[in-house]
mmCIF file of N, CA and C in Angstrom:
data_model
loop_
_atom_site.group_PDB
_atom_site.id
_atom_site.type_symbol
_atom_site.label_atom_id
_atom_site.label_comp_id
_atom_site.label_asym_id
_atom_site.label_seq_id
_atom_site.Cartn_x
_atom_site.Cartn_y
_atom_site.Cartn_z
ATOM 1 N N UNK A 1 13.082 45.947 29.169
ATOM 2 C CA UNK A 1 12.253 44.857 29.640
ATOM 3 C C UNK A 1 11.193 44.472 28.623
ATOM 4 N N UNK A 2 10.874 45.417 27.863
ATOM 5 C CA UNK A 2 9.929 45.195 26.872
ATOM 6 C C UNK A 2 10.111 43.795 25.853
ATOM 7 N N UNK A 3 11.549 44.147 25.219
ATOM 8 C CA UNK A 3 12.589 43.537 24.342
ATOM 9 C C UNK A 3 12.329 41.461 25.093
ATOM 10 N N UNK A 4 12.561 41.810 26.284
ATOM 11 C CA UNK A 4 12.163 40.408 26.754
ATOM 12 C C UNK A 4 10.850 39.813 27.275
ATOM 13 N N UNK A 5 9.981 41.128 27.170
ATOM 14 C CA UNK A 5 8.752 39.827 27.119
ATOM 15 C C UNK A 5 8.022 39.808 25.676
ATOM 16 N N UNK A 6 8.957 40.583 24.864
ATOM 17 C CA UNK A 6 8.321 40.368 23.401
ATOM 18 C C UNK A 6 8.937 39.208 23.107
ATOM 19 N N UNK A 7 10.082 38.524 23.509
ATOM 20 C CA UNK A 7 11.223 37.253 23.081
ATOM 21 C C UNK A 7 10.038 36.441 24.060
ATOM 22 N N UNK A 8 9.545 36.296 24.722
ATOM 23 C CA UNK A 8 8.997 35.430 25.778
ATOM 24 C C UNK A 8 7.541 34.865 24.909
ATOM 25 N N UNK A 9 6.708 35.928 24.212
ATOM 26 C CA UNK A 9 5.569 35.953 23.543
ATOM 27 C C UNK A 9 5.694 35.187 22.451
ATOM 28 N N UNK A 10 7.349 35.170 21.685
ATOM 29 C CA UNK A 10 7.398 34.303 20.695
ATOM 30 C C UNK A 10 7.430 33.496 20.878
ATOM 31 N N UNK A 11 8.115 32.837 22.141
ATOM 32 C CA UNK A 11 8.279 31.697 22.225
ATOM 33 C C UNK A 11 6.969 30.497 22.494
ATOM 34 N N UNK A 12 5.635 31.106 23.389
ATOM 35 C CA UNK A 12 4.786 30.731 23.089
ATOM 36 C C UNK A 12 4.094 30.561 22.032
ATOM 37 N N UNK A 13 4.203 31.320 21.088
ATOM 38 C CA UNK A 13 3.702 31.387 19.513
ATOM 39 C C UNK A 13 4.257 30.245 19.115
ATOM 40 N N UNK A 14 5.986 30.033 19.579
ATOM 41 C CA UNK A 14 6.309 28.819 18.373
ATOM 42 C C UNK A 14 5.975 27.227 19.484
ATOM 43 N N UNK A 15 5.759 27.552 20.321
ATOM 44 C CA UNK A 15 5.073 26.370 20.698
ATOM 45 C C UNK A 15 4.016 25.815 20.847
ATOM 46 N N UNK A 16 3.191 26.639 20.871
ATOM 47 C CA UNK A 16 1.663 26.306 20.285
ATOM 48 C C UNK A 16 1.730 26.157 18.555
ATOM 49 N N UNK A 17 2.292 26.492 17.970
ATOM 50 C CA UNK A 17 2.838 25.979 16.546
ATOM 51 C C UNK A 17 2.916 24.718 16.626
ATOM 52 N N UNK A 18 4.319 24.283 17.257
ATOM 53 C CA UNK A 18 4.913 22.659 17.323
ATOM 54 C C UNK A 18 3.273 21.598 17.974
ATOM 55 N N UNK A 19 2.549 22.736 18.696
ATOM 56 C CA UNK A 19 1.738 21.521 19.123
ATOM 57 C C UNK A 19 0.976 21.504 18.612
ATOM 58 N N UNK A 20 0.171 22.373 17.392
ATOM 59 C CA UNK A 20 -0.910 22.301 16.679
ATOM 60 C C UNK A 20 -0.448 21.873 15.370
ATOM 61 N N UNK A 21 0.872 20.984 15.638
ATOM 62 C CA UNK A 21 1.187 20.518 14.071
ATOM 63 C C UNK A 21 1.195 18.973 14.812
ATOM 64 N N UNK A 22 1.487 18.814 15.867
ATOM 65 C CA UNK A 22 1.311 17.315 16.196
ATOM 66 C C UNK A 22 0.240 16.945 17.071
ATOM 67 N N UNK A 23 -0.858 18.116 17.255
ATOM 68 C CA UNK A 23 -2.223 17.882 17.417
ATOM 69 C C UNK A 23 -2.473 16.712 18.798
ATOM 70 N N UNK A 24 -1.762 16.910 19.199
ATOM 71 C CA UNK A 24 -1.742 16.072 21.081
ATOM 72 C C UNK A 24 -2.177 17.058 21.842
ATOM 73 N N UNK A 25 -3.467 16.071 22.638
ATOM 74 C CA UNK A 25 -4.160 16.910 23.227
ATOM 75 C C UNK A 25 -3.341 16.979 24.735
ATOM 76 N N UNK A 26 -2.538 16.394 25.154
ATOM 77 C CA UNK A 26 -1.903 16.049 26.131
ATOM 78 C C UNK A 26 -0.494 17.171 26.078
ATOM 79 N N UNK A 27 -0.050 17.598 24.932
ATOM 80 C CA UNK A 27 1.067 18.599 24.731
ATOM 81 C C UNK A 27 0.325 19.804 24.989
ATOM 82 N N UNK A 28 -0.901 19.996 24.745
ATOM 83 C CA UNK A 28 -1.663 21.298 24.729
ATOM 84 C C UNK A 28 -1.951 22.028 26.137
ATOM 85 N N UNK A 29 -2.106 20.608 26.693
ATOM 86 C CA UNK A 29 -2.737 21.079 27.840
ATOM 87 C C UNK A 29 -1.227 21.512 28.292
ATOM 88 N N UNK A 30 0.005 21.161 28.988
ATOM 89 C CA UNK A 30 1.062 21.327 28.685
ATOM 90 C C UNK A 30 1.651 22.824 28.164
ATOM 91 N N UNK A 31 1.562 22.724 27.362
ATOM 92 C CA UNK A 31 1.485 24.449 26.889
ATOM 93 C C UNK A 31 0.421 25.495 27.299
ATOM 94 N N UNK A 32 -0.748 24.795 27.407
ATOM 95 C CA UNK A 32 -1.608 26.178 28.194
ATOM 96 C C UNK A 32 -0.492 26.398 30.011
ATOM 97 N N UNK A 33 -0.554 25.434 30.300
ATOM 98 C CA UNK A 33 0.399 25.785 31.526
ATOM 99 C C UNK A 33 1.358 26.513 31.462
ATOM 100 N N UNK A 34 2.160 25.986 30.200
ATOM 101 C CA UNK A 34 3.568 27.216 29.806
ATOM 102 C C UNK A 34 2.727 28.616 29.789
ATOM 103 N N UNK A 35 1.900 28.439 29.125
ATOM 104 C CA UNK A 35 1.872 29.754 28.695
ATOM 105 C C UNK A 35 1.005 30.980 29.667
ATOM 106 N N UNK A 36 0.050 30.143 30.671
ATOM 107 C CA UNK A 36 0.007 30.850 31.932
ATOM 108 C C UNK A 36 1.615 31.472 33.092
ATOM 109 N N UNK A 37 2.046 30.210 32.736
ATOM 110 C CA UNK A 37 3.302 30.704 33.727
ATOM 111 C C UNK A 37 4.071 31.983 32.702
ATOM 112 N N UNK A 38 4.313 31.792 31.160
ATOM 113 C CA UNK A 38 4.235 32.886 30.811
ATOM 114 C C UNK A 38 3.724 34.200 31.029
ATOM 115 N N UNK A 39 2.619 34.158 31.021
ATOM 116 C CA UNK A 39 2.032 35.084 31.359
ATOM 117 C C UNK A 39 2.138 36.045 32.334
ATOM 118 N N UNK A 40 1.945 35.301 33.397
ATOM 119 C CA UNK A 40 2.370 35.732 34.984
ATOM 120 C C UNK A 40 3.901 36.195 35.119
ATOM 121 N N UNK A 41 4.885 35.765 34.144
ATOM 122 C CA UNK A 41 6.115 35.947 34.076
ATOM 123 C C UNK A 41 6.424 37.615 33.557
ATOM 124 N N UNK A 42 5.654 37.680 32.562
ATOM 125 C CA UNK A 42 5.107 39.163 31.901
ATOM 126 C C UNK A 42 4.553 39.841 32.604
ATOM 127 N N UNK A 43 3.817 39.696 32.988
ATOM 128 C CA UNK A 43 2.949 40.697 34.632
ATOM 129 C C UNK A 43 4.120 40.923 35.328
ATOM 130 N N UNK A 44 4.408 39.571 36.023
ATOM 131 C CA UNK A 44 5.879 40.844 36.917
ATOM 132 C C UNK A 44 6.952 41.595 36.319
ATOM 133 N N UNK A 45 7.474 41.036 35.091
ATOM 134 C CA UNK A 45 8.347 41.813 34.501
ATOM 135 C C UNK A 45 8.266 42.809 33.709
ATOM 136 N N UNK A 46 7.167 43.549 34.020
ATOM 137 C CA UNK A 46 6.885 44.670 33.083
ATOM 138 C C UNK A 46 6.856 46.026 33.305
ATOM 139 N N UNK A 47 7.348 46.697 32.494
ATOM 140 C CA UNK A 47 7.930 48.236 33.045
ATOM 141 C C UNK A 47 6.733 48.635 34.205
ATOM 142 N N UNK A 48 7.071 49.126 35.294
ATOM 143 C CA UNK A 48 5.688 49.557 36.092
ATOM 144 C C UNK A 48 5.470 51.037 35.647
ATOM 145 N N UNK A 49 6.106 51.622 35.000
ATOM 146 C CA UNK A 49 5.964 53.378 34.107
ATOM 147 C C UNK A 49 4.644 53.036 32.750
ATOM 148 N N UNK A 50 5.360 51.632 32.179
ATOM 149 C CA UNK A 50 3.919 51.555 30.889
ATOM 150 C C UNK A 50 3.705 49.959 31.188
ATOM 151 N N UNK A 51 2.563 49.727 32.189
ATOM 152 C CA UNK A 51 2.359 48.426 32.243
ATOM 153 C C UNK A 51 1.708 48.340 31.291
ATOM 154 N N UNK A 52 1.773 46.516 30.970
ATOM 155 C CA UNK A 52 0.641 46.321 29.824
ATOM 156 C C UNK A 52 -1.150 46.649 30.155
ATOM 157 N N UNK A 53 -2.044 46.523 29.445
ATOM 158 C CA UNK A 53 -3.316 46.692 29.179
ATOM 159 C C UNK A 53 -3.973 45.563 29.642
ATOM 160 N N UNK A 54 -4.993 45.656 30.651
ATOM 161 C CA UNK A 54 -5.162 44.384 31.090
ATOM 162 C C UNK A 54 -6.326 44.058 29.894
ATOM 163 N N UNK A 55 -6.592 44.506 28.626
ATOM 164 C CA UNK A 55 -7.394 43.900 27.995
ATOM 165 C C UNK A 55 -6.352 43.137 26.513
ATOM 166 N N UNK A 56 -5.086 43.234 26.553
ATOM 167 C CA UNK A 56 -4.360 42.918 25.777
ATOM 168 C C UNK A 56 -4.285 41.478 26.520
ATOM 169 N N UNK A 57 -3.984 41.477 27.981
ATOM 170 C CA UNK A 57 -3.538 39.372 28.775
ATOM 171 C C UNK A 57 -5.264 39.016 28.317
ATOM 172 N N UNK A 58 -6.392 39.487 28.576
ATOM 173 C CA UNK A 58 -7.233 38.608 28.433
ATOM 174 C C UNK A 58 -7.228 38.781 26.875
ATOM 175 N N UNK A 59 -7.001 38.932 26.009
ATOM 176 C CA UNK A 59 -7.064 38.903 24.832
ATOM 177 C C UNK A 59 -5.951 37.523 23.877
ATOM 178 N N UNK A 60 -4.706 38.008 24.476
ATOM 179 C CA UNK A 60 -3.867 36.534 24.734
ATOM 180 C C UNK A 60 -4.134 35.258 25.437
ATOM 181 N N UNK A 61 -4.692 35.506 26.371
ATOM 182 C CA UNK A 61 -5.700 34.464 26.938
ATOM 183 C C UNK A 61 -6.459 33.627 26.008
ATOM 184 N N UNK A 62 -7.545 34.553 25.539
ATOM 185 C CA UNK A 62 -8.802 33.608 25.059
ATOM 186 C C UNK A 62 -8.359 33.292 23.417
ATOM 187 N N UNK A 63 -6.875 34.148 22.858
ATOM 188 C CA UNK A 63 -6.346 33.381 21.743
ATOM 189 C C UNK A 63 -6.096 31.732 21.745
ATOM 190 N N UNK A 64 -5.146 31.954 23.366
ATOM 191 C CA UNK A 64 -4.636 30.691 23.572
ATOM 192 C C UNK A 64 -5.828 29.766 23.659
ATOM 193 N N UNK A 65 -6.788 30.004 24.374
ATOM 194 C CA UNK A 65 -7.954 29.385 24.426
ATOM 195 C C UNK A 65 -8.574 28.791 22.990
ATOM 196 N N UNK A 66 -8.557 29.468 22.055
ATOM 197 C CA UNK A 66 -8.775 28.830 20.520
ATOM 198 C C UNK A 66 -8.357 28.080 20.142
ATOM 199 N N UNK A 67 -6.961 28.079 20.016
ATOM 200 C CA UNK A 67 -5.957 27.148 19.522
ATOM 201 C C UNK A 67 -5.956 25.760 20.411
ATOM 202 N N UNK A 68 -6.200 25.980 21.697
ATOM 203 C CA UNK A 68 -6.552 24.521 22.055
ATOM 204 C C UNK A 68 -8.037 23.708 22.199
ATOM 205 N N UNK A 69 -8.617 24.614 21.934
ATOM 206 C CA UNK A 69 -10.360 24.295 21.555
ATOM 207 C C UNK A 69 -9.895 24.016 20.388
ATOM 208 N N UNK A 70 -8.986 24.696 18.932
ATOM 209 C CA UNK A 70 -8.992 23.601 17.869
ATOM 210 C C UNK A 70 -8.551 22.484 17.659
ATOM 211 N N UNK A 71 -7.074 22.097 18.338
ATOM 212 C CA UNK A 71 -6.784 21.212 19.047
ATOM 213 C C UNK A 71 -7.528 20.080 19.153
ATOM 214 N N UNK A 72 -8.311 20.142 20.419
ATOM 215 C CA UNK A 72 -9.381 19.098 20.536
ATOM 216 C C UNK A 72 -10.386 18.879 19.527
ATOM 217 N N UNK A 73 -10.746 19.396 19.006
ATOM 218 C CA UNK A 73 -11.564 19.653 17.881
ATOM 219 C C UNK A 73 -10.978 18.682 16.560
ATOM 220 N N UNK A 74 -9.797 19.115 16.520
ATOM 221 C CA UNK A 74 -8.923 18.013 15.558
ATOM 222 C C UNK A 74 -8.874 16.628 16.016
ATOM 223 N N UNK A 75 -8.411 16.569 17.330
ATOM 224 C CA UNK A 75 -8.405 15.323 17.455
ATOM 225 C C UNK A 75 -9.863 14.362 17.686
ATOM 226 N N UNK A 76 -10.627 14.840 17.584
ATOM 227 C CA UNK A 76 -12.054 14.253 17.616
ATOM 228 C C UNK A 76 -12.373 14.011 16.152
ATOM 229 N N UNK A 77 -12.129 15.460 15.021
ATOM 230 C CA UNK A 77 -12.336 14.685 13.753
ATOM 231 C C UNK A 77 -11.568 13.736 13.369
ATOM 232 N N UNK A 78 -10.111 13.300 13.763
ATOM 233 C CA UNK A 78 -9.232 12.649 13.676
ATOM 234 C C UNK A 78 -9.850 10.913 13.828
ATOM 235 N N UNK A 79 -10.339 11.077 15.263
ATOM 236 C CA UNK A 79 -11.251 9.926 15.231
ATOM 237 C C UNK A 79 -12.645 9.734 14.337
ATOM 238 N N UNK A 80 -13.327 10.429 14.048
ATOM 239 C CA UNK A 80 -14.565 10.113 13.484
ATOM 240 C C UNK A 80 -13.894 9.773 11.980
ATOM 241 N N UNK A 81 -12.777 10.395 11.517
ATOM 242 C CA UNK A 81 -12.409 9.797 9.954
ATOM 243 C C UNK A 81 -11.949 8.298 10.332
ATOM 244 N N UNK A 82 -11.649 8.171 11.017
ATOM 245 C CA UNK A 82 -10.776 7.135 10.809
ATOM 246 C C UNK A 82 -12.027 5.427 11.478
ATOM 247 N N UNK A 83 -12.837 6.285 12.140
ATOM 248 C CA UNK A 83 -14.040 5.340 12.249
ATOM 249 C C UNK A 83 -14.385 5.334 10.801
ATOM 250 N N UNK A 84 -15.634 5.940 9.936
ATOM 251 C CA UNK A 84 -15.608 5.837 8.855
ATOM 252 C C UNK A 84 -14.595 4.892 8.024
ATOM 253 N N UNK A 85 -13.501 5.026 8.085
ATOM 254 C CA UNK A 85 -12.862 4.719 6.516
ATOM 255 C C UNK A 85 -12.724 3.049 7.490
ATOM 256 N N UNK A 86 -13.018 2.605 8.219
ATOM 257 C CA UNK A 86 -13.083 1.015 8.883
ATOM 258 C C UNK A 86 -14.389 1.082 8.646
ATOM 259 N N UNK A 87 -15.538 1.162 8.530
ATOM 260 C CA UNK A 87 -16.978 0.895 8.121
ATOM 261 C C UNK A 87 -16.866 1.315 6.841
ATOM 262 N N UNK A 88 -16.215 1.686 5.930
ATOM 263 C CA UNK A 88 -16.232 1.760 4.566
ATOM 264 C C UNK A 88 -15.560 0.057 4.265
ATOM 265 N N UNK A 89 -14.240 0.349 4.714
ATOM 266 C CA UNK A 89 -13.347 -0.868 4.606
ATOM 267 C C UNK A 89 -14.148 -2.124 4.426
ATOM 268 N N UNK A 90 -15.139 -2.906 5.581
ATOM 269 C CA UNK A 90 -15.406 -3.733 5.786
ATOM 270 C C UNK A 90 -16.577 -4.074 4.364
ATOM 271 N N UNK A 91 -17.413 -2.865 3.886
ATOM 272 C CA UNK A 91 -18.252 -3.366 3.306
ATOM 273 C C UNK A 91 -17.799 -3.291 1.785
ATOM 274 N N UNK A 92 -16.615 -3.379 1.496
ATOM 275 C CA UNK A 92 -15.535 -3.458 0.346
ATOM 276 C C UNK A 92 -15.473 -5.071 0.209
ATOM 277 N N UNK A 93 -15.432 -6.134 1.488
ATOM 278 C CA UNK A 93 -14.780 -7.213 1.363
ATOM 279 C C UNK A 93 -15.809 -7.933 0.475
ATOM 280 N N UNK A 94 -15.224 -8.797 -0.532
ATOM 281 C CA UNK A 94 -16.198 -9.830 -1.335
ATOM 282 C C UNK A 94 -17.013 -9.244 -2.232
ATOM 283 N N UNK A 95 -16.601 -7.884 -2.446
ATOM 284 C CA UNK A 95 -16.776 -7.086 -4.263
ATOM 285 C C UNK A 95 -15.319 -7.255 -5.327
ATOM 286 N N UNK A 96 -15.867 -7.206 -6.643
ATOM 287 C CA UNK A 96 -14.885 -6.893 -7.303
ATOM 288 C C UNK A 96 -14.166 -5.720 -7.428
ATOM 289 N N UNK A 97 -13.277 -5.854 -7.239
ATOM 290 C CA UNK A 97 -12.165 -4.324 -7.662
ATOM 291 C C UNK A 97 -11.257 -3.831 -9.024
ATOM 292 N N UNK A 98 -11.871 -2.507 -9.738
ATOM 293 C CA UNK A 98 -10.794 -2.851 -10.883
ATOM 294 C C UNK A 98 -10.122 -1.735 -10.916
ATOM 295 N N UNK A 99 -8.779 -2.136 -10.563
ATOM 296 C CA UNK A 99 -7.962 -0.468 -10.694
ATOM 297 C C UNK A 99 -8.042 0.379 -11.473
ATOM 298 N N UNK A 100 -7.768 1.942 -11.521
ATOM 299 C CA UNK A 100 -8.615 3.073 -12.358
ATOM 300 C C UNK A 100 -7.386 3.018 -13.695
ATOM 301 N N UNK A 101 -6.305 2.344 -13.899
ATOM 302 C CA UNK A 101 -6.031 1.922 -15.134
ATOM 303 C C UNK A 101 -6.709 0.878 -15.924
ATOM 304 N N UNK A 102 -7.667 0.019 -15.085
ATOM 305 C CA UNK A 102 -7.739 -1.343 -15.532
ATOM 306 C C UNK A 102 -7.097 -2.569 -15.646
ATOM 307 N N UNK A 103 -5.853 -2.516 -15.138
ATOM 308 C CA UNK A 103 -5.104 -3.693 -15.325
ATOM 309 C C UNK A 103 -4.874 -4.807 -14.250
ATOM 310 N N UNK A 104 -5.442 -4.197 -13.146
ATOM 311 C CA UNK A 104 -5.401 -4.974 -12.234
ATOM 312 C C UNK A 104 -7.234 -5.438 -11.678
ATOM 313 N N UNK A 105 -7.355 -6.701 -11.896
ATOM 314 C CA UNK A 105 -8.599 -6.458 -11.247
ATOM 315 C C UNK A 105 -8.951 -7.596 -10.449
ATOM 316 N N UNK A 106 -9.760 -7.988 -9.389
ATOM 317 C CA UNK A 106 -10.318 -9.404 -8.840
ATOM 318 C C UNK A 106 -11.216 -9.185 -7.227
ATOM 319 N N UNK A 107 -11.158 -10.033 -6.545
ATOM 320 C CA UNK A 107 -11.759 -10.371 -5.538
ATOM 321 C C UNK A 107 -11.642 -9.779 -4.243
ATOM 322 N N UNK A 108 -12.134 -8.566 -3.348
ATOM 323 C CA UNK A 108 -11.685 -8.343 -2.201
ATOM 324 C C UNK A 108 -11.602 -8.991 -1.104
ATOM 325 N N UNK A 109 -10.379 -9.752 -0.834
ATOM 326 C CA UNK A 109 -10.424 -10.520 0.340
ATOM 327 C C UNK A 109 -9.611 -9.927 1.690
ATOM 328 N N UNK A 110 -9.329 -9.131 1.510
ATOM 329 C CA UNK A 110 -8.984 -7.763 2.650
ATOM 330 C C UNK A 110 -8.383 -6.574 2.664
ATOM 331 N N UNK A 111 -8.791 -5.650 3.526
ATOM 332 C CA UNK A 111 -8.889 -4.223 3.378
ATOM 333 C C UNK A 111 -7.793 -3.620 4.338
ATOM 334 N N UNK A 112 -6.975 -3.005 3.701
ATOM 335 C CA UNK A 112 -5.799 -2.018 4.997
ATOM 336 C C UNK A 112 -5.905 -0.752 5.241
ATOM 337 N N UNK A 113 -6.189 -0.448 6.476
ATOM 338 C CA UNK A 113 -6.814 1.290 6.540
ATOM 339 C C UNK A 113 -5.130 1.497 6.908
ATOM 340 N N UNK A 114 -4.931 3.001 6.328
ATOM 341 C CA UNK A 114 -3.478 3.447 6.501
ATOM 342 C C UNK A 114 -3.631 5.002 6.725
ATOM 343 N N UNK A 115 -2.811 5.645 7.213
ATOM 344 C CA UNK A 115 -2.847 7.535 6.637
ATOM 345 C C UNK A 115 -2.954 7.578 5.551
ATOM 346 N N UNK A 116 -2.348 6.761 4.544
ATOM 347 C CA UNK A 116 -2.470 7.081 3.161
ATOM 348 C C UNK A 116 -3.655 7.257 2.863
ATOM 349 N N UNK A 117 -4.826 6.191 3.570
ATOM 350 C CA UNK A 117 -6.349 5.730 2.871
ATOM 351 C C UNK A 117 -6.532 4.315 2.836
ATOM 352 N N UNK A 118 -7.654 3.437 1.894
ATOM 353 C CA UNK A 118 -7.463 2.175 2.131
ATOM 354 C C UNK A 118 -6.763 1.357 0.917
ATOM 355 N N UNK A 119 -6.294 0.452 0.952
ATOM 356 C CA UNK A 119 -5.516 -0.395 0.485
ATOM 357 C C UNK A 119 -6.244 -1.574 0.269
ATOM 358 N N UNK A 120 -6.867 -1.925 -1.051
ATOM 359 C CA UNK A 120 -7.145 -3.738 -1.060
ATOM 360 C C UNK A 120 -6.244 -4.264 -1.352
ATOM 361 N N UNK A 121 -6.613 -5.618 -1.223
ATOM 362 C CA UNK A 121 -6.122 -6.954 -1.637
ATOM 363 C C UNK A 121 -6.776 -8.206 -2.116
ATOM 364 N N UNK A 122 -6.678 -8.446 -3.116
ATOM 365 C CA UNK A 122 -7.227 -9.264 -3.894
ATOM 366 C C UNK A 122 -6.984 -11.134 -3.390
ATOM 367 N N UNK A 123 -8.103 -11.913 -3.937
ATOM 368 C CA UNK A 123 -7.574 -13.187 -3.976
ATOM 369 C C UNK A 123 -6.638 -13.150 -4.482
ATOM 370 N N UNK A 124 -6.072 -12.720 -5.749
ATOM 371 C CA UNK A 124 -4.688 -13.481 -6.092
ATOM 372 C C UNK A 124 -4.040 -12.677 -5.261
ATOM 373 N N UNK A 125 -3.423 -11.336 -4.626
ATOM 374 C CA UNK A 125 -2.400 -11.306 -4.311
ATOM 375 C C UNK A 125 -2.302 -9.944 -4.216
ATOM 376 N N UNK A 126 -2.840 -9.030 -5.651
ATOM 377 C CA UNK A 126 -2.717 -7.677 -6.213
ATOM 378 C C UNK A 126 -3.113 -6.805 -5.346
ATOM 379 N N UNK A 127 -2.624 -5.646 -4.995
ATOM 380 C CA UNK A 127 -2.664 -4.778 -3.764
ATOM 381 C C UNK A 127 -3.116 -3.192 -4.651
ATOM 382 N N UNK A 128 -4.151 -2.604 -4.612
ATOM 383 C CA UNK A 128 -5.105 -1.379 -5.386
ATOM 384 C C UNK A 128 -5.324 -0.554 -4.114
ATOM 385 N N UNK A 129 -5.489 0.579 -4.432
ATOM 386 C CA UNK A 129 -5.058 1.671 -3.667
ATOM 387 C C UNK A 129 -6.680 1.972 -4.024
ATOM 388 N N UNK A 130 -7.068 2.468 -3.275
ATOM 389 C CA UNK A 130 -8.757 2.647 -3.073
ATOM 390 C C UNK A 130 -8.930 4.296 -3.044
ATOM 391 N N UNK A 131 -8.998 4.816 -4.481
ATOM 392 C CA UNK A 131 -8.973 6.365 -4.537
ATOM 393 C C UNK A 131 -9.804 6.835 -5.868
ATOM 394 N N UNK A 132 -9.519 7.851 -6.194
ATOM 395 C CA UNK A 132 -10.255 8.014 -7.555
ATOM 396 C C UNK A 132 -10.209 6.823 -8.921
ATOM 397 N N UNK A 133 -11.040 6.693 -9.467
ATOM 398 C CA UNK A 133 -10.630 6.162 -10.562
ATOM 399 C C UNK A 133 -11.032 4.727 -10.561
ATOM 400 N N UNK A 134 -10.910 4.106 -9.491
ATOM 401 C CA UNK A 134 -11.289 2.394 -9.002
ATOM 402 C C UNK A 134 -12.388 2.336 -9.547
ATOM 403 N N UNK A 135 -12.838 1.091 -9.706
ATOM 404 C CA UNK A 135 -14.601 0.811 -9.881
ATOM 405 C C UNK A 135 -14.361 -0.628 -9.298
ATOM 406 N N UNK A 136 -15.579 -0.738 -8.057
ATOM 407 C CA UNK A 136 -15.898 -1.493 -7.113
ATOM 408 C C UNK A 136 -17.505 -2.043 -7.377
ATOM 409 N N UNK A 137 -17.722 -3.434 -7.532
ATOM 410 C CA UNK A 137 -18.843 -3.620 -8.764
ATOM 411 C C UNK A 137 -19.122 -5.499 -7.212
ATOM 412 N N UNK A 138 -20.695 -5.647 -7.499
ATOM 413 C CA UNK A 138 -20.794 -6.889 -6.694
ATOM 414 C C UNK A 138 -20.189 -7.787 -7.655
ATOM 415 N N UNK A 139 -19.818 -8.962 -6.818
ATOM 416 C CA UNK A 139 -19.185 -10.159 -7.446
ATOM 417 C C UNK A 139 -20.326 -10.935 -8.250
ATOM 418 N N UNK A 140 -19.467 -11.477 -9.159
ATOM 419 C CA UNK A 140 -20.750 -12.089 -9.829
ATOM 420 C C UNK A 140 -21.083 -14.136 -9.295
ATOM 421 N N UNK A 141 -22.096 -14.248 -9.245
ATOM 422 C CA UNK A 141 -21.797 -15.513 -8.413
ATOM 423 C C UNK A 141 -21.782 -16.748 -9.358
#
């Protein structure tokens, strides 16, 4: 019986994995449920000669408890970057931009926030990737 609630323990491991790689706070909560019903699944199925330690479930407990406190935690910085790089964006528009080769350079007439980062676009057309190396200078009038 051991053999299967050690197979049972992994399986929570690899699913709090899958959900702290796609950081949904809505999958988490979701998995804390799995992993209570886990839990309780382990309590009854466990040798009654060497039960487990009741300081080992609260210990699995307040693990699980981390991982979805980071969870949320992510998805809150998730938002505050992505506020930022739109109040960066905006005060980009109507400076000059010169790409960190130099070859591209002109007028910001709009800004694309992406995962990548931001993206200008110039009056003429030219599309500069907003990262190291750029130099962003007022227009001259």
């Amino acid at each position: 019986m051991v053999d299967a609630v050690t197979g049972t323990t992994s399986t929570a491991a690899t699913t709090s994995t899958t959900s702290t790689s796609k950081t949904d706070a809505n999958k988490a909560s979701l998995d804390y449920d799995n992993f209570l019903q886990l839990l309780i699944a382990q309590m009854k199925n466990q040798d009654p000669t060497d039960p487990m330690d009741a300081s080992e479930q609260v210990a699995q407990l307040a693990t699980f408890s981390q991982v979805e406190q980071t969870i949320k935690t992510n998805t809150n910085l998730e938002s505050l970057i992505s506020a930022s790089s739109l109040s960066n964006a905006s005060s980009y528009i109507g400076k000059t931009i010169t790409s960190a080769d130099g070859k591209t350079s002109g007028v910001i007439t709009s800004v694309e926030v992406t995962s990548e980062g931001l993206t200008a676009t110039t009056a003429a057309g030219a599309s500069i990737a907003i990262g190291q190396g750029i130099k962003i200078s007022q227009t001259a009038a």
